[in-house]
Each structure stands twice: as C-alpha cells, then as structure tokens.
PDB file of C-alpha atoms in Angstrom:
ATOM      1  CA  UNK R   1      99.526 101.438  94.509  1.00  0.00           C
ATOM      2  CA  UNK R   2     102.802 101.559  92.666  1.00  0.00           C
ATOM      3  CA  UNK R   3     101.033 100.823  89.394  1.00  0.00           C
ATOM      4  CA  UNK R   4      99.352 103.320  88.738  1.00  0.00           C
ATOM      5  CA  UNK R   5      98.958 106.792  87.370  1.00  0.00           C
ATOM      6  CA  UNK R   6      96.685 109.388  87.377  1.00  0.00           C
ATOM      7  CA  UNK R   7      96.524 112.559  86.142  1.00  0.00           C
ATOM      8  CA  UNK R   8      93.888 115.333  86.376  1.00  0.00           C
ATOM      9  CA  UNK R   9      93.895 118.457  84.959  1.00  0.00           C
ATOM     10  CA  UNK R  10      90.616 121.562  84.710  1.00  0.00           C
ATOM     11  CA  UNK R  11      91.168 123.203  81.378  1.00  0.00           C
ATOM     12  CA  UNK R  12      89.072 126.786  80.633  1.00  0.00           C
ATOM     13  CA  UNK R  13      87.353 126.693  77.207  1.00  0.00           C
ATOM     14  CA  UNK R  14      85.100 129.295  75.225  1.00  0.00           C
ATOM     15  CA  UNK R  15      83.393 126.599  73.672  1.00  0.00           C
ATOM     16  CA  UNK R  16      79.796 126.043  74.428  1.00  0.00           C
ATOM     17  CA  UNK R  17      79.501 123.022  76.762  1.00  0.00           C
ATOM     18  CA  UNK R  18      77.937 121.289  73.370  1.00  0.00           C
ATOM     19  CA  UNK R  19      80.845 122.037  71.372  1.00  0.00           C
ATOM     20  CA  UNK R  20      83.085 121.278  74.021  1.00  0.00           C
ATOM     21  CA  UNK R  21      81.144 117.719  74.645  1.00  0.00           C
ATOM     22  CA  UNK R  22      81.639 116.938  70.927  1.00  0.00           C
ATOM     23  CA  UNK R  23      84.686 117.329  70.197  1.00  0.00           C
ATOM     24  CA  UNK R  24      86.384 115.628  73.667  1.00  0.00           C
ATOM     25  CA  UNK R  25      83.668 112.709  72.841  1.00  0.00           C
ATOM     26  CA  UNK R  26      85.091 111.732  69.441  1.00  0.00           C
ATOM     27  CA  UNK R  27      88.895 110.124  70.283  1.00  0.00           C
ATOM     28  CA  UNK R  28      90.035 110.944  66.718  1.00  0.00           C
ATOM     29  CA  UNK R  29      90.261 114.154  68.061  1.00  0.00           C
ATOM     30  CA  UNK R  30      93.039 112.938  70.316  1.00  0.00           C
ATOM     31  CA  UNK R  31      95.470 112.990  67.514  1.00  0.00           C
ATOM     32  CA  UNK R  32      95.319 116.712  67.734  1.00  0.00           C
ATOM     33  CA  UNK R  33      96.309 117.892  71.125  1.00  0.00           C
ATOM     34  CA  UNK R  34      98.103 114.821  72.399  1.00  0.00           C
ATOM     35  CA  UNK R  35     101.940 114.836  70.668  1.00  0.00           C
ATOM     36  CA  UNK R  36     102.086 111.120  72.038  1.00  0.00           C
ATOM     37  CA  UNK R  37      99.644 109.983  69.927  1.00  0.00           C
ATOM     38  CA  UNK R  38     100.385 109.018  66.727  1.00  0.00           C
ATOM     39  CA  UNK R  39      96.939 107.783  65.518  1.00  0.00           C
ATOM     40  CA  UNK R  40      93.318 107.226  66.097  1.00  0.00           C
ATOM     41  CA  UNK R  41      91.034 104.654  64.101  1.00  0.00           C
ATOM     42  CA  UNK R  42      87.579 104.469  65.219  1.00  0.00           C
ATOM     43  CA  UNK R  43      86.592 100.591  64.841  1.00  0.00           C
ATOM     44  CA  UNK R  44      83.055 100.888  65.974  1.00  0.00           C
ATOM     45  CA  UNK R  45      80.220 103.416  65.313  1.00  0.00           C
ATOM     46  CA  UNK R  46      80.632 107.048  63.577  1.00  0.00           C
ATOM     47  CA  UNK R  47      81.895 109.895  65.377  1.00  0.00           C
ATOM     48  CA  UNK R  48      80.845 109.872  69.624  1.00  0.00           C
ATOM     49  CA  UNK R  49      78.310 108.090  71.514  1.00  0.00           C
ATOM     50  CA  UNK R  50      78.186 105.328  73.669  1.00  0.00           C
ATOM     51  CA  UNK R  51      79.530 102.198  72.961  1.00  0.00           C
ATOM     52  CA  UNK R  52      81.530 103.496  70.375  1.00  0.00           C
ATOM     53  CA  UNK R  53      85.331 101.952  70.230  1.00  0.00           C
ATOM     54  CA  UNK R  54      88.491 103.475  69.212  1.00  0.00           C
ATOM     55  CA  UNK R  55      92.216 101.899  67.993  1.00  0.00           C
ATOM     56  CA  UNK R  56      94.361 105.103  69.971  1.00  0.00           C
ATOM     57  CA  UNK R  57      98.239 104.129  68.901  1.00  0.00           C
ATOM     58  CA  UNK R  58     100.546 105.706  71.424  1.00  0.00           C
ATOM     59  CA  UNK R  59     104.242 106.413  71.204  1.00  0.00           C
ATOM     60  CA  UNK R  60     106.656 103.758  73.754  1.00  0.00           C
ATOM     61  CA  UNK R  61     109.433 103.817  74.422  1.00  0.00           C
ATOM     62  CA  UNK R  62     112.421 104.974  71.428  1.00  0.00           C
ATOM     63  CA  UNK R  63     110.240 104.302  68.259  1.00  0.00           C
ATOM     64  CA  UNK R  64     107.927 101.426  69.624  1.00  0.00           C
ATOM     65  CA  UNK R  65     104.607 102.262  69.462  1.00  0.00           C
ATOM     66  CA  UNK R  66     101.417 100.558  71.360  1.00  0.00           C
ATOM     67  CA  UNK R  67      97.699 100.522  70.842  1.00  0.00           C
ATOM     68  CA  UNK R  68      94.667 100.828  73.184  1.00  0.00           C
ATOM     69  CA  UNK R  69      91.439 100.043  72.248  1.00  0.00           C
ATOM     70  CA  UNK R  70      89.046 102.657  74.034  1.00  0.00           C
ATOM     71  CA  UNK R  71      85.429 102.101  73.992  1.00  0.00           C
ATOM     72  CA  UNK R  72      82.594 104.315  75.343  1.00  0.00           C
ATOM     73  CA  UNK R  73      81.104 103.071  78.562  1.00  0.00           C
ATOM     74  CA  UNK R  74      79.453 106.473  79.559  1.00  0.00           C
ATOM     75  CA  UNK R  75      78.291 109.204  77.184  1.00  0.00           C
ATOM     76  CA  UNK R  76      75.604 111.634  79.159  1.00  0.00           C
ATOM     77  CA  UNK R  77      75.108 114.561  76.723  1.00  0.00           C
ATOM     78  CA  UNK R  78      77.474 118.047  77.260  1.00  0.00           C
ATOM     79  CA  UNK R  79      78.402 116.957  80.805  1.00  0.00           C
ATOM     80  CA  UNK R  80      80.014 113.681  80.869  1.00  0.00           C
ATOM     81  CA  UNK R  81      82.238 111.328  79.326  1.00  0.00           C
ATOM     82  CA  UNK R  82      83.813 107.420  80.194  1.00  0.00           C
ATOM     83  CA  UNK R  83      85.777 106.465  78.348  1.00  0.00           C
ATOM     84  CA  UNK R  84      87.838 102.925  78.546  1.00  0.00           C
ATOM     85  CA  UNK R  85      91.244 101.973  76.999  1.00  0.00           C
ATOM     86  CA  UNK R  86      92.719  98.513  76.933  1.00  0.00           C
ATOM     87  CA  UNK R  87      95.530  96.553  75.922  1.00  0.00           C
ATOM     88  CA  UNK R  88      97.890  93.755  76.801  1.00  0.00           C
ATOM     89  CA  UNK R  89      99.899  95.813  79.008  1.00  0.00           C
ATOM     90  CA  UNK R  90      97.549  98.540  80.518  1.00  0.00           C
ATOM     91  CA  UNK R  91      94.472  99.658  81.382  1.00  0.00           C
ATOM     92  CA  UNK R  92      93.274 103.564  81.044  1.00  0.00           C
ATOM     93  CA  UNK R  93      90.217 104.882  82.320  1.00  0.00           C
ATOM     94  CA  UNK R  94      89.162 108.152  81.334  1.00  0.00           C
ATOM     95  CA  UNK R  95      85.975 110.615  82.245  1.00  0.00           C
ATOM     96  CA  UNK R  96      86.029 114.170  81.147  1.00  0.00           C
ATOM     97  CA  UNK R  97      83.322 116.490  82.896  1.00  0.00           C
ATOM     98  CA  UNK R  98      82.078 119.486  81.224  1.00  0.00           C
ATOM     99  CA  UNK R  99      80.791 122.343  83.486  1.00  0.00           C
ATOM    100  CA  UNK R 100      79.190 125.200  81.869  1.00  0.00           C
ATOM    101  CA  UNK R 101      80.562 128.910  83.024  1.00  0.00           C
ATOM    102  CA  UNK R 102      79.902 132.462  81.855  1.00  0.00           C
ATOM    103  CA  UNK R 103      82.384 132.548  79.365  1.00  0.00           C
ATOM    104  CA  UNK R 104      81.749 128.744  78.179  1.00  0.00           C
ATOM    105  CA  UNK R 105      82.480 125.922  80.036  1.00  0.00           C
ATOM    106  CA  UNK R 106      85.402 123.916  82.147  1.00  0.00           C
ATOM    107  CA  UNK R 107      86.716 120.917  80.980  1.00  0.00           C
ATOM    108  CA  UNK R 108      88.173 118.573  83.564  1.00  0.00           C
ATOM    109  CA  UNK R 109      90.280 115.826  82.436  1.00  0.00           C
ATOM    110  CA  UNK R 110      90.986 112.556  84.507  1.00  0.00           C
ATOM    111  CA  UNK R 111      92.794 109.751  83.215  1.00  0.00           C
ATOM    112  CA  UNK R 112      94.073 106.819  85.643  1.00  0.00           C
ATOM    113  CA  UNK R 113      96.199 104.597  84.102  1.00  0.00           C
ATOM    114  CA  UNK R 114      97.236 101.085  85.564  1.00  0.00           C
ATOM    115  CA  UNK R 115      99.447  98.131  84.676  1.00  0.00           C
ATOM    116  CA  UNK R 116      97.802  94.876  84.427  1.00  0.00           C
ATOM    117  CA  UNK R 117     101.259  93.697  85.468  1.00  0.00           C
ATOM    118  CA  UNK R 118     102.833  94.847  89.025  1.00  0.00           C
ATOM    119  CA  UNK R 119     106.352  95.855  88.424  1.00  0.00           C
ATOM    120  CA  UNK R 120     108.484  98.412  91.116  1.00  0.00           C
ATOM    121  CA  UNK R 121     109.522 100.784  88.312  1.00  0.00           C
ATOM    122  CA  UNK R 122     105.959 101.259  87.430  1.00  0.00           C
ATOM    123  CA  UNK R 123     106.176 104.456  87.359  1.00  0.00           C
ATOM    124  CA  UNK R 124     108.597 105.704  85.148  1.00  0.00           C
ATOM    125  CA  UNK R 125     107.592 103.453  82.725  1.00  0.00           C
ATOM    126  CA  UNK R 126     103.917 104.863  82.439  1.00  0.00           C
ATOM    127  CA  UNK R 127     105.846 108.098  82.510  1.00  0.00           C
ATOM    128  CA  UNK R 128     107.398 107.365  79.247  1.00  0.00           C
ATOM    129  CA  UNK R 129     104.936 104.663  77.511  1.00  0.00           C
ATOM    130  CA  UNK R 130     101.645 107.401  78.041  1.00  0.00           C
ATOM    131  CA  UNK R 131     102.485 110.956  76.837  1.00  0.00           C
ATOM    132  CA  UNK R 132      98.410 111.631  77.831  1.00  0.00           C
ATOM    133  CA  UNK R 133      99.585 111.683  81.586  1.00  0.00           C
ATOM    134  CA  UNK R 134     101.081 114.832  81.546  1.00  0.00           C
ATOM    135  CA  UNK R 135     101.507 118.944  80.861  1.00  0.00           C
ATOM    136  CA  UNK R 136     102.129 118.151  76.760  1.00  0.00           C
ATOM    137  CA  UNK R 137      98.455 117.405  77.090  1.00  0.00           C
ATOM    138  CA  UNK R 138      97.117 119.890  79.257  1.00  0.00           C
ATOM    139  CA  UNK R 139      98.820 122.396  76.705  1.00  0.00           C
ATOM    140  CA  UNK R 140      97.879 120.982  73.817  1.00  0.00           C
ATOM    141  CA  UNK R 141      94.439 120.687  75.093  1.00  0.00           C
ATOM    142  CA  UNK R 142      94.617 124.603  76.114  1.00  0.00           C
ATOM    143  CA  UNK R 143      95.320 125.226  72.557  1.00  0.00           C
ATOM    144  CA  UNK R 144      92.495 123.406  70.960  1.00  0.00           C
ATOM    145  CA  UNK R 145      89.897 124.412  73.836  1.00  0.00           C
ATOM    146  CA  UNK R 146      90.702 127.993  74.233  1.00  0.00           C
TER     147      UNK R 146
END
C-alpha cells in the first residue's frame, strides 16, 4: 500500500560471482557505495554469513540520523542474500541475487522498505529518511561493482 517502498535495480559487475557474493554479504561494505549511510557496526559475528547482525546508521531528515539493525536471515553461497533491517520506525527487507555471466556476474538489488506506522505522506518521507531507495545507490554501487 501507501507505506511502502521498493526499489530494484540489476547492476553489471566483473567480479566473479564469489567476489561479488562477498563483498554485497558483509553490510560494512554499505558505507561505501551508499552516500546515505553514515555508518556500519557489525554487532554479531565477523564479516558475512548467516545470522550475522549489523547497526546500519542512515541519514533523516536535516542532520537526524536513524539506525537499523540488519541481521542475516538467508546467506546461500555466491547466489543469494536476505538480509533484514529493523527499527522503531521501519522495516527493510533486502535480497541481492548474484547471477553469473561471461564477463562476471549480475547483481540484482531489491530492497522493500515499509513503515510500521501507516501515515498518507508515506512516501515522501521514505524518500528522504532511506537514501538506499534510489539512483545514488545504483551509482555508487556501479562504481564499486564495475
């Protein structure tokens, strides 16, 4: 409905499928291709896997910040990744898909982000609160996956 976001985006890499796996696996990564992230603390476990959790802080709104705590809920080896982010105000689900191609692989990015609250203006708000919805991502992730 009106709360929600999603945003999907297929993203050509020469990266092996492994490479490409390990490095979209491990959220402190984030940091780097996301501008609306200001940092990443992994709470739980070293580096990717499953189960692992992560403390993402997000630029708001002016200079408020806010902080999702993502853990791994599916982690299938070079293909696959679920990832889960939670906090008071929303709720971000995440799977990346790694295909391999000639050249290396595609990496597809999905991210569907609700509000645990229903509000009419929804959507401008997740427009501004999560930068990861959107093109500054898909760029920066060109960058780092090219």
């Amino acid at each position: 409905g009106e709360h929600m976001a999603r945003y999907v985006t297929t993203i050509p890499s020469s990266m092996s499928p492994e490479q490409a796996f390990a490095y979209m696996a491990d959220l402190r990564n984030f940091a780097q291709w996301d501008k609306g992230v200001v940092k990443v603390e992994q709470v739980k476990g070293s580096g990717p896997g499953l189960g692992t959790i992560f403390d993402v802080t997000v630029k708001g709104v002016g200079k408020s910040t806010s902080t999702l705590r993502y853990t791994t809920t599916e982690y299938d080896e070079h293909t696959n990744i679920l990832v889960k982010g939670v906090n008071t105000l929303f709720t971000s689900i995440d799977r990346v898909t790694i295909t391999p191609t000639s050249t290396g692989c595609n990496v597809v990015y999905d991210a569907i982000l609700t509000a645990n609250w229903i509000i009419a203006p929804m959507n401008l708000v997740l427009g501004k609160v999560f930068n990861k919805i959107g093109d500054t991502a898909t760029s920066g992730l060109r960058k780092v996956l090219a």
